[in-house]
Structures are given as C-alpha cells and as structure tokens.
Tab-separated table of C-alpha atoms and ligand atoms in Angstrom:
chain	number	residue	atom	x	y	z
A	288	MET	CA	0.000	0.000	0.000
A	289	GLU	CA	1.248	3.509	-0.828
A	290	ARG	CA	1.919	5.594	2.233
A	291	LYS	CA	2.507	9.295	2.050
A	292	LYS	CA	6.006	10.216	3.229
A	293	THR	CA	7.538	13.582	3.864
A	294	SER	CA	10.846	13.349	2.103
A	295	GLY	CA	14.445	13.325	3.381
A	296	ALA	CA	15.862	16.136	5.467
A	297	GLY	CA	12.542	17.955	5.852
A	298	ARG	CA	11.040	14.894	7.517
A	299	MET	CA	14.036	14.494	9.795
A	300	ILE	CA	13.997	18.098	10.944
A	301	LEU	CA	10.252	18.014	11.580
A	302	GLU	CA	10.501	14.889	13.708
A	303	LYS	CA	13.496	15.992	15.701
A	304	ARG	CA	11.959	19.374	16.407
A	305	GLN	CA	8.758	17.803	17.597
A	306	ARG	CA	10.486	15.358	19.875
A	307	SER	CA	13.767	16.866	21.012
A	308	PRO	CA	13.844	16.796	24.838
A	309	LEU	CA	16.258	19.744	24.740
A	310	LEU	CA	13.945	21.856	22.618
A	311	PRO	CA	10.393	21.270	23.812
A	312	ASP	CA	7.668	22.259	21.387
A	313	PHE	CA	6.692	25.746	22.543
A	314	ASN	CA	4.619	27.781	20.130
A	315	LEU	CA	5.318	31.441	20.855
A	316	PHE	CA	3.124	32.563	17.983
A	317	SER	CA	0.006	31.014	19.464
A	318	LEU	CA	0.946	32.640	22.785
A	319	ILE	CA	0.877	36.046	21.075
A	320	GLN	CA	-2.470	35.273	19.444
A	321	ARG	CA	-3.975	34.264	22.777
A	322	ASN	CA	-2.798	37.530	24.394
A	323	PRO	CA	-4.170	40.474	22.389
A	324	GLY	CA	-2.848	42.819	25.100
A	325	THR	CA	0.765	42.010	24.252
A	326	THR	CA	2.646	45.226	23.489
A	327	ALA	CA	4.498	45.893	20.234
A	328	ILE	CA	7.822	45.433	22.069
A	329	GLY	CA	6.532	42.186	23.589
A	330	ARG	CA	5.345	40.987	20.174
A	331	SER	CA	8.734	41.803	18.614
A	332	PHE	CA	10.521	39.991	21.434
A	333	CYS	CA	8.320	36.960	21.052
A	334	LEU	CA	8.743	36.876	17.278
A	335	ALA	CA	12.523	37.267	17.598
A	336	SER	CA	12.654	34.513	20.236
A	337	GLY	CA	10.487	32.304	18.072
A	338	LEU	CA	12.730	32.799	15.059
A	339	LEU	CA	15.815	32.143	17.197
A	340	TYR	CA	14.219	28.964	18.480
A	341	GLN	CA	13.385	27.762	14.971
A	342	LEU	CA	16.899	28.640	13.770
A	343	THR	CA	18.562	26.830	16.684
A	344	ALA	CA	16.503	23.731	15.978
A	345	LEU	CA	17.418	23.849	12.286
A	346	ILE	CA	21.135	24.209	13.066
A	347	LYS	CA	21.066	21.414	15.660
A	348	ASP	CA	19.206	19.116	13.319
A	349	GLY	CA	21.317	20.168	10.363
A	350	LEU	CA	24.345	18.723	12.125
A	351	ASN	CA	22.742	15.338	11.744
A	352	VAL	CA	21.948	15.693	8.048
A	353	ARG	CA	23.961	13.422	5.801
A	354	GLU	CA	24.708	13.757	2.129
A	355	GLY	CA	22.485	11.959	-0.374
A	356	GLY	CA	19.859	9.236	-0.229
A	357	GLU	CA	16.633	8.672	1.611
A	358	ARG	CA	16.976	8.654	5.372
A	359	VAL	CA	15.625	5.862	7.484
A	360	LYS	CA	14.120	6.760	10.839
A	361	LEU	CA	15.138	4.642	13.811
A	362	HIS	CA	12.919	5.253	16.805
A	363	PHE	CA	14.148	3.603	20.009
A	364	LEU	CA	11.089	2.792	22.064
A	365	GLY	CA	12.873	0.996	24.892
A	366	THR	CA	16.541	0.496	25.734
A	367	ALA	CA	16.637	-1.651	28.898
A	368	ALA	CA	17.149	-5.314	29.687
A	369	ALA	CA	14.322	-7.453	31.043
A	370	GLU	CA	13.907	-5.728	34.402
A	371	GLY	CA	13.817	-2.124	33.067
A	372	PHE	CA	15.733	0.729	34.671
A	373	PRO	CA	15.042	1.529	37.428
A	374	ALA	CA	14.122	-2.101	37.825
A	375	MET	CA	10.556	-2.742	38.858
A	376	PHE	CA	11.141	-3.839	42.440
A	377	CYS	CA	14.762	-2.806	42.883
A	378	ARG	CA	15.940	-0.471	45.635
A	379	CYS	CA	19.657	-0.565	44.847
A	380	GLU	CA	21.627	2.679	44.884
A	381	HIS	CA	21.623	2.937	41.070
A	382	CYS	CA	17.925	2.309	40.632
A	383	MET	CA	17.241	4.911	43.334
A	384	LYS	CA	19.469	7.390	41.456
A	385	ALA	CA	17.736	6.664	38.166
A	386	ARG	CA	14.304	7.160	39.750
A	387	GLN	CA	15.468	10.539	41.000
A	388	ALA	CA	17.214	11.544	37.754
A	389	GLY	CA	14.363	10.603	35.389
A	390	GLY	CA	14.757	11.621	31.721
A	391	ARG	CA	17.273	9.475	29.860
A	392	ASP	CA	17.836	7.331	32.945
A	393	ILE	CA	14.366	5.842	32.663
A	394	ARG	CA	14.633	2.794	30.422
A	395	THR	CA	11.864	0.420	29.391
A	396	ARG	CA	12.009	-2.950	27.650
A	397	SER	CA	13.696	-2.827	24.248
A	398	SER	CA	12.140	-2.312	20.838
A	399	VAL	CA	12.702	-0.154	17.764
A	400	ILE	CA	10.326	1.136	15.081
A	401	ILE	CA	11.754	1.902	11.644
A	402	ASP	CA	10.009	4.545	9.532
A	403	ASP	CA	6.848	4.023	11.612
A	404	ILE	CA	6.021	0.805	9.723
A	405	LEU	CA	8.544	-1.882	10.664
A	406	LYS	CA	8.930	-2.906	14.281
A	407	VAL	CA	11.356	-5.200	16.037
A	408	ASP	CA	10.004	-6.983	19.118
A	409	PHE	CA	6.838	-6.486	21.110
A	410	PRO	CA	7.765	-5.969	24.767
A	411	PRO	CA	5.367	-5.675	27.692
A	412	ASP	CA	5.954	-1.897	27.726
A	413	THR	CA	4.448	-1.427	24.264
A	414	LEU	CA	1.314	0.381	25.446
A	415	HIS	CA	3.542	2.717	27.442
A	416	HIS	CA	5.668	3.366	24.324
A	417	VAL	CA	2.566	4.138	22.284
A	418	LEU	CA	1.276	6.591	24.862
A	419	ARG	CA	4.645	8.172	25.676
A	420	ASP	CA	5.757	8.818	22.086
A	421	GLY	CA	2.364	9.249	20.427
A	422	ILE	CA	2.849	6.249	18.173
A	423	ASP	CA	0.183	5.074	15.744
A	424	LEU	CA	0.785	1.342	16.073
A	425	GLY	CA	-1.954	0.693	13.512
A	426	LEU	CA	0.508	1.908	10.862
A	427	VAL	CA	2.979	-0.884	11.578
A	428	GLU	CA	2.952	-3.421	8.745
A	429	ASP	CA	5.721	-5.837	9.762
A	430	LEU	CA	6.857	-7.053	13.168
A	431	PHE	CA	10.031	-9.102	13.541
A	432	ILE	CA	10.551	-11.016	16.782
A	433	THR	CA	14.093	-11.743	17.987
A	434	HIS	CA	13.098	-14.357	20.603
A	435	THR	CA	10.437	-15.213	23.133
A	436	HIS	CA	11.894	-13.897	26.401
A	437	LEU	CA	9.324	-11.902	28.307
A	438	ASP	CA	10.938	-8.546	27.584
A	439	HIS	CA	10.816	-9.135	23.811
A	440	LEU	CA	7.481	-10.795	23.151
A	441	ARG	CA	4.325	-10.049	25.069
A	442	ALA	CA	2.239	-12.133	22.666
A	443	GLU	CA	-1.031	-11.680	24.579
A	444	ASP	CA	-1.037	-7.947	23.841
A	445	LEU	CA	-0.961	-8.657	20.101
A	446	ALA	CA	-4.570	-9.805	20.492
A	447	MET	CA	-5.369	-6.107	20.967
A	448	ARG	CA	-5.147	-5.897	17.154
A	449	LEU	CA	-8.177	-8.177	16.784
A	450	PRO	CA	-11.832	-7.131	16.334
A	451	VAL	CA	-13.517	-5.432	19.287
A	452	TYR	CA	-10.140	-4.194	20.553
A	453	ALA	CA	-9.024	-2.388	17.378
A	454	HIS	CA	-11.003	-0.546	14.691
A	455	GLY	CA	-10.091	1.337	11.535
A	456	LEU	CA	-7.194	-0.872	10.494
A	457	ASP	CA	-6.604	-1.059	6.757
A	458	HIS	CA	-3.935	-3.783	6.531
A	459	PRO	CA	-2.862	-6.879	8.431
A	460	LEU	CA	0.128	-6.940	10.778
A	461	ARG	CA	2.633	-9.470	9.455
A	462	ILE	CA	4.592	-11.079	12.269
A	463	TYR	CA	7.808	-13.029	11.681
A	464	GLY	CA	9.706	-15.134	14.182
A	465	HIS	CA	11.393	-18.466	14.682
A	466	ASP	CA	9.334	-21.488	15.770
A	467	ALA	CA	9.271	-20.687	19.509
A	468	ALA	CA	7.989	-17.183	18.783
A	469	VAL	CA	5.318	-18.491	16.411
A	470	ARG	CA	4.226	-21.055	19.007
A	471	LYS	CA	4.009	-18.408	21.747
A	472	CYS	CA	1.845	-16.257	19.469
A	473	ARG	CA	-0.438	-19.155	18.549
A	474	GLU	CA	-0.911	-20.011	22.228
A	475	ALA	CA	-1.766	-16.389	22.967
A	476	PHE	CA	-4.203	-15.621	20.149
A	477	GLY	CA	-4.745	-18.746	18.029
A	478	ARG	CA	-5.288	-18.307	14.281
A	479	PRO	CA	-6.920	-14.928	13.817
A	480	ASP	CA	-8.482	-13.560	10.651
A	481	ALA	CA	-5.722	-12.901	8.115
A	482	SER	CA	-6.992	-9.372	7.617
A	483	ARG	CA	-5.725	-8.595	11.135
A	484	ILE	CA	-2.636	-10.712	11.815
A	485	ARG	CA	-0.506	-12.994	9.643
A	486	LEU	CA	2.123	-15.070	11.322
A	487	SER	CA	5.143	-16.511	9.505
A	488	ARG	CA	7.894	-18.770	10.758
A	489	ILE	CA	11.323	-17.745	9.573
A	490	VAL	CA	14.685	-19.450	9.928
A	491	PRO	CA	18.243	-18.130	10.170
A	492	PHE	CA	19.606	-16.684	6.913
A	493	GLN	CA	16.120	-16.395	5.417
A	494	THR	CA	15.403	-13.034	3.784
A	495	VAL	CA	11.876	-11.631	3.939
A	496	ASP	CA	10.877	-9.028	1.362
A	497	THR	CA	8.179	-6.999	3.100
A	498	GLY	CA	7.634	-4.713	0.131
A	499	THR	CA	9.155	-1.802	2.043
A	500	ALA	CA	12.314	-3.541	3.304
A	501	LYS	CA	14.348	-6.705	2.988
A	502	VAL	CA	15.017	-8.336	6.333
A	503	THR	CA	17.433	-11.206	6.843
A	504	ALA	CA	17.390	-13.253	10.055
A	505	LEU	CA	20.855	-13.991	11.441
A	506	PRO	CA	21.743	-16.334	14.314
A	507	ALA	CA	22.289	-14.798	17.742
A	508	ASN	CA	24.270	-16.282	20.612
A	509	HIS	CA	21.770	-15.842	23.398
A	510	ASP	CA	19.737	-18.758	24.713
A	511	PRO	CA	20.890	-22.337	24.061
A	512	ASP	CA	17.284	-23.525	24.427
A	513	GLU	CA	15.919	-21.369	21.627
A	514	THR	CA	16.907	-20.144	18.164
A	515	CYS	CA	17.296	-16.425	18.806
A	516	LEU	CA	17.540	-14.071	15.854
A	517	LEU	CA	19.282	-10.839	14.971
A	518	PHE	CA	18.232	-8.886	11.906
A	519	PHE	CA	19.921	-7.320	8.914
A	520	ILE	CA	17.463	-4.766	7.571
A	521	GLU	CA	17.820	-3.134	4.181
A	522	LYS	CA	15.484	-0.241	3.571
A	523	ASP	CA	15.558	2.689	1.155
A	524	GLY	CA	19.197	1.992	0.341
A	525	LYS	CA	20.276	1.908	4.027
A	526	ARG	CA	21.543	-1.200	5.750
A	527	LEU	CA	21.037	-1.751	9.456
A	528	PHE	CA	22.080	-4.489	11.835
A	529	TYR	CA	19.825	-5.116	14.823
A	530	GLY	CA	22.261	-6.868	17.137
A	531	HIS	CA	20.677	-7.746	20.469
A	532	ASP	CA	20.088	-9.904	22.458
A	533	THR	CA	23.354	-11.701	21.879
A	534	GLY	CA	26.734	-12.531	23.318
A	535	LEU	CA	29.755	-12.603	21.032
A	536	LEU	CA	28.428	-13.032	17.500
A	537	PRO	CA	28.491	-16.543	16.033
A	538	GLU	CA	31.121	-16.888	13.316
A	539	GLU	CA	28.406	-17.741	10.761
A	540	THR	CA	26.800	-14.376	11.530
A	541	TRP	CA	30.177	-12.668	11.135
A	542	ALA	CA	30.715	-14.426	7.814
A	543	TRP	CA	27.367	-13.115	6.565
A	544	LEU	CA	27.909	-9.568	7.865
A	545	GLU	CA	31.387	-9.345	6.390
A	546	GLN	CA	29.861	-9.635	2.927
A	547	THR	CA	27.879	-6.436	3.323
A	548	THR	CA	28.170	-2.807	4.396
A	549	LEU	CA	26.278	-1.261	7.284
A	550	ASP	CA	24.978	2.265	7.815
A	551	ALA	CA	23.777	1.615	11.357
A	552	VAL	CA	24.665	-1.021	13.924
A	553	ILE	CA	22.664	-1.565	17.097
A	554	LEU	CA	24.536	-3.615	19.690
A	555	ASP	CA	23.806	-5.311	23.005
A	556	CYS	CA	25.401	-3.618	26.006
A	557	THR	CA	23.504	-5.415	28.752
A	558	ASN	CA	26.547	-5.931	30.936
A	559	GLY	CA	28.142	-2.478	30.779
A	560	ASN	CA	31.461	-2.567	32.639
A	561	LEU	CA	30.754	-6.017	34.102
A	562	PRO	CA	32.273	-9.106	32.523
A	563	PHE	CA	30.143	-10.229	29.609
A	564	THR	CA	28.120	-13.389	29.952
A	565	GLY	CA	27.373	-16.009	27.315
A	566	GLY	CA	24.176	-14.399	26.157
A	567	HIS	CA	24.943	-10.706	26.349
A	568	LEU	CA	27.703	-8.203	25.594
A	569	ASN	CA	29.438	-5.469	27.565
A	570	ILE	CA	31.141	-2.182	26.706
A	571	GLU	CA	34.448	-3.808	25.790
A	572	ALA	CA	32.712	-6.284	23.487
A	573	VAL	CA	30.649	-3.534	21.813
A	574	ILE	CA	33.849	-1.630	21.045
A	575	GLY	CA	35.507	-4.863	19.896
A	576	ILE	CA	32.662	-5.655	17.478
A	577	ARG	CA	32.701	-2.097	16.142
A	578	ASN	CA	36.463	-2.383	15.596
A	579	ARG	CA	36.160	-5.679	13.752
A	580	LEU	CA	33.341	-4.321	11.562
A	581	ARG	CA	35.452	-1.250	10.815
A	582	ASP	CA	38.636	-3.234	10.161
A	583	LYS	CA	36.795	-5.596	7.811
A	584	GLY	CA	35.418	-2.630	5.862
A	585	VAL	CA	31.827	-3.428	6.828
A	586	LEU	CA	31.018	0.014	8.237
A	587	ALA	CA	29.928	2.545	5.643
A	588	LYS	CA	31.437	6.022	5.749
A	589	ASP	CA	29.629	7.868	8.575
A	590	ALA	CA	28.057	4.641	9.866
A	591	THR	CA	26.320	5.025	13.211
A	592	VAL	CA	27.036	2.518	15.975
A	593	ILE	CA	24.578	2.464	18.850
A	594	ALA	CA	24.770	0.664	22.211
A	595	THR	CA	21.491	-0.360	23.827
A	596	HIS	CA	19.725	-2.902	26.099
A	597	PHE	CA	21.353	-1.909	29.396
A	598	SER	CA	20.890	-3.889	32.600
A	599	HIS	CA	20.302	-2.077	35.885
A	600	ASN	CA	23.070	-4.263	37.331
A	601	ILE	CA	25.723	-2.228	35.515
A	602	GLY	CA	25.085	0.729	37.792
A	603	LEU	CA	25.813	3.222	35.001
A	604	LEU	CA	23.573	6.197	34.331
A	605	TYR	CA	23.170	7.793	30.895
A	606	ASN	CA	25.948	10.345	31.522
A	607	ASP	CA	28.326	7.623	32.732
A	608	LEU	CA	27.675	5.696	29.536
A	609	THR	CA	28.173	8.706	27.256
A	610	ASN	CA	31.426	9.549	29.068
A	611	ILE	CA	32.645	6.081	28.116
A	612	PHE	CA	31.188	5.840	24.615
A	613	ASP	CA	31.567	9.424	23.304
A	614	PRO	CA	35.346	9.104	22.775
A	615	GLU	CA	34.610	5.933	20.793
A	616	GLN	CA	32.009	7.709	18.644
A	617	ILE	CA	29.410	5.189	19.764
A	618	LEU	CA	25.933	6.501	20.559
A	619	VAL	CA	24.180	5.549	23.774
A	620	ALA	CA	20.518	4.830	23.046
A	621	TYR	CA	17.829	6.212	25.317
A	622	ASP	CA	14.090	5.741	25.357
A	623	GLY	CA	12.402	7.906	22.714
A	624	MET	CA	15.643	8.559	20.799
A	625	ILE	CA	15.068	9.136	17.092
A	626	LEU	CA	17.916	8.825	14.620
A	627	ASN	CA	17.780	9.383	10.903
A	628	VAL	CA	20.447	7.362	9.172
B	1362	LIG	O1	24.684	-12.559	34.762
B	1362	LIG	C1	23.653	-11.921	34.603
B	1362	LIG	C2	22.461	-12.481	34.141
B	1362	LIG	C3	21.329	-11.702	33.979
B	1362	LIG	N1	21.395	-10.366	34.264
B	1362	LIG	C4	20.213	-9.525	34.096
B	1362	LIG	O2	19.061	-10.356	34.053
B	1362	LIG	C5	18.381	-10.090	32.842
B	1362	LIG	C6	17.589	-11.187	32.267
B	1362	LIG	O3	16.972	-10.683	31.092
B	1362	LIG	P1	17.872	-10.081	29.969
B	1362	LIG	O4	18.543	-11.247	29.324
B	1362	LIG	O5	17.122	-9.174	29.097
B	1362	LIG	O6	18.920	-9.153	30.732
B	1362	LIG	C7	19.495	-9.702	31.886
B	1362	LIG	C8	20.280	-8.782	32.769
B	1362	LIG	O7	19.690	-7.532	32.915
B	1362	LIG	C9	22.563	-9.783	34.677
B	1362	LIG	O8	22.630	-8.571	34.892
B	1362	LIG	N2	23.657	-10.581	34.842
C-alpha cells in the first residue's frame, strides 16, 4: 500500500523538532495570538525569540543531516534489559538514582520502530511506548521477533489488534519469528483472521521481502534452548544491523555480515562494565565488534554505531555511559531517541 512520506531532510527536521527533549515544542506565535494585550515590544521579542528557536533547531538538526539518499528513521522505544531501569522492584543505589534523575535514565524494555512501519520486538511496555511517544501502532505493517523472552514478546497484547479491541485498520500486521515465537503467538491468540494478523515462521539466513524492506534473520548467541535471531534490515538503500540480544556473535553471523556494508549497527550492552556473559555483551565487546566491523570494511562512511539494552546491574547512568562511549564515537541509546540514518 502507498503511504505518504515527507521526504528526506525535511522529515528528519520536523521529527526531531517535535520530539527533542532539549527543545520542547513551545509555540510562541500562538501565545501572542492568545494575548491580544501584548505590546508591540513584547510581540517583537516573542517573534525574535520564536525565530531564534526555529533557527537553533534547524542548526542542531542540520548537524545530523547526511549527504544523499533517503533517510531511514530509527525510533528507540525501549533500551533496557528485562527488568527495566530503574528495575521494577529494585531499591539498589543505582535504581534509586535513576528514579530521582528521570529523563534518559528511565529505560523500558527494548524495541525499535523503523520509519513508523517496521517494528522489532513487542515488549510488555508497548502500550507505554505508544502513549509516551504518540505512536500510531496501527501503521505498523511488519513485526520481527528476535526471541520469546518476556521482555521481547508479550504475545497476549498482540490480540489487541483483533476485532472489538481495534477498529479502523486497513492492513494486516505481518509477524515473523522463529518457531518458539510463532508457538508463543499461537498459544496467545490462536489463528486470527488474516486481515488482522498474519504469522510466519522464519529461519536463520532467510530473507523476507516486506515490500518496504528486505530483512534477513541472522543467528544470535543468546539462549541455548531457543533459536534467537538478529536482523539485517535493508530499507531505502540503508543497511542496518539489529544486534541484540546476543553474546559474542556466532562466526556464521560474522561471515554473513562481512559480505555487506552497514549504515547503522545496534549492539547489546547489557553488561556495561561487568564481565560479559554467554548471552549478552558489555562495553568492551561492543567496542571490539565495532572495531572488527570497521577493520573488515563493513562500516559505511559515517556509519552510526549504537549501544542499547542496558541492565540495571551495571550501575551506570546515561551520563556515565556517554562519558565512556563518546570518545569511541558510539551513541548511547535512550528511550524515545530518534535517529535518521
Ligand atoms: O549474569 C547476569 C544475568 C542476567 N542479568 C540480568 O538479568 C536479565 C535477564 O533478562 P535479559 O537477558 O534481558 O537481561 C538480563 C540482565 O539484565 C545480569 O545482569 N547478569
């Protein structure tokens, strides 16, 4: 189906201006209109401030504009490990600090939406994401599931796309996952009408052509009891690697990745400065993977590398993480972050 898209840089600037936490949307012009008593000096001040605000936003956003090609919007809905940050029941020093700090130190269970129509994972915080970021989930056409752990697939909530719970939908949601994910979905909502949900089992190295993107499932190194997937996503000429949850990448995944180029790489940083475990990475491993991708010529010029999926156990707040990752030119994801690559 054709969907109307605002093109390139204009779209990026619009979105970043609407959502930037540093530049809240504050319409000075409507303030003037609501206050007919405003003096000429006041009106001039407001107009000048408004113009300055618009200009600042354009300059800030302009810094992110790249040369050539359609941009792909990556919207990070959640950036935490299973327990969230602060963790639900946790009263440790770091969770207490995060509760107090708020903002970028509040992390929910991980998911990303690409160009508003392609989603990876369906965590239990999805309703919160929809409400927090004003997302129209009815637009999403394709949902790729990495694995069935509770923070990545809340299958029961997908039933909210069925009749009675959802109206006005004009296309089915196509869901793709390995066999455990398909089984979990079937147990949650059976075999619904294909106009609402279509479920497909995919296997490692299979490429799905959604019509808007080509998505290849790659093996993760996460849970020995389940085939967990990572995704290579090619959309509008951009190539992205969705690389969590995983420990050190399997060599067969490396072999596949080394045949391509990547414009954006999203990596698992669950363990922060702690030693990495079998199923997750830490800061050192994230930097190591970035270095290998760079050394093998996989990273495109100006490629963006992003660390995400942080556990509360690492005890690092957003500023601690940026202090570590900024010198490495690796971005630290936060909830609500929008990138145009
Ligand atoms: O050795 C360990 C094992 C686990 N954990 C935490 O438990 C979580 C389980 O879900 P998850 O796999 O999304 O993320 C994990 C981490 O946040 C940890 O910090 N250290």
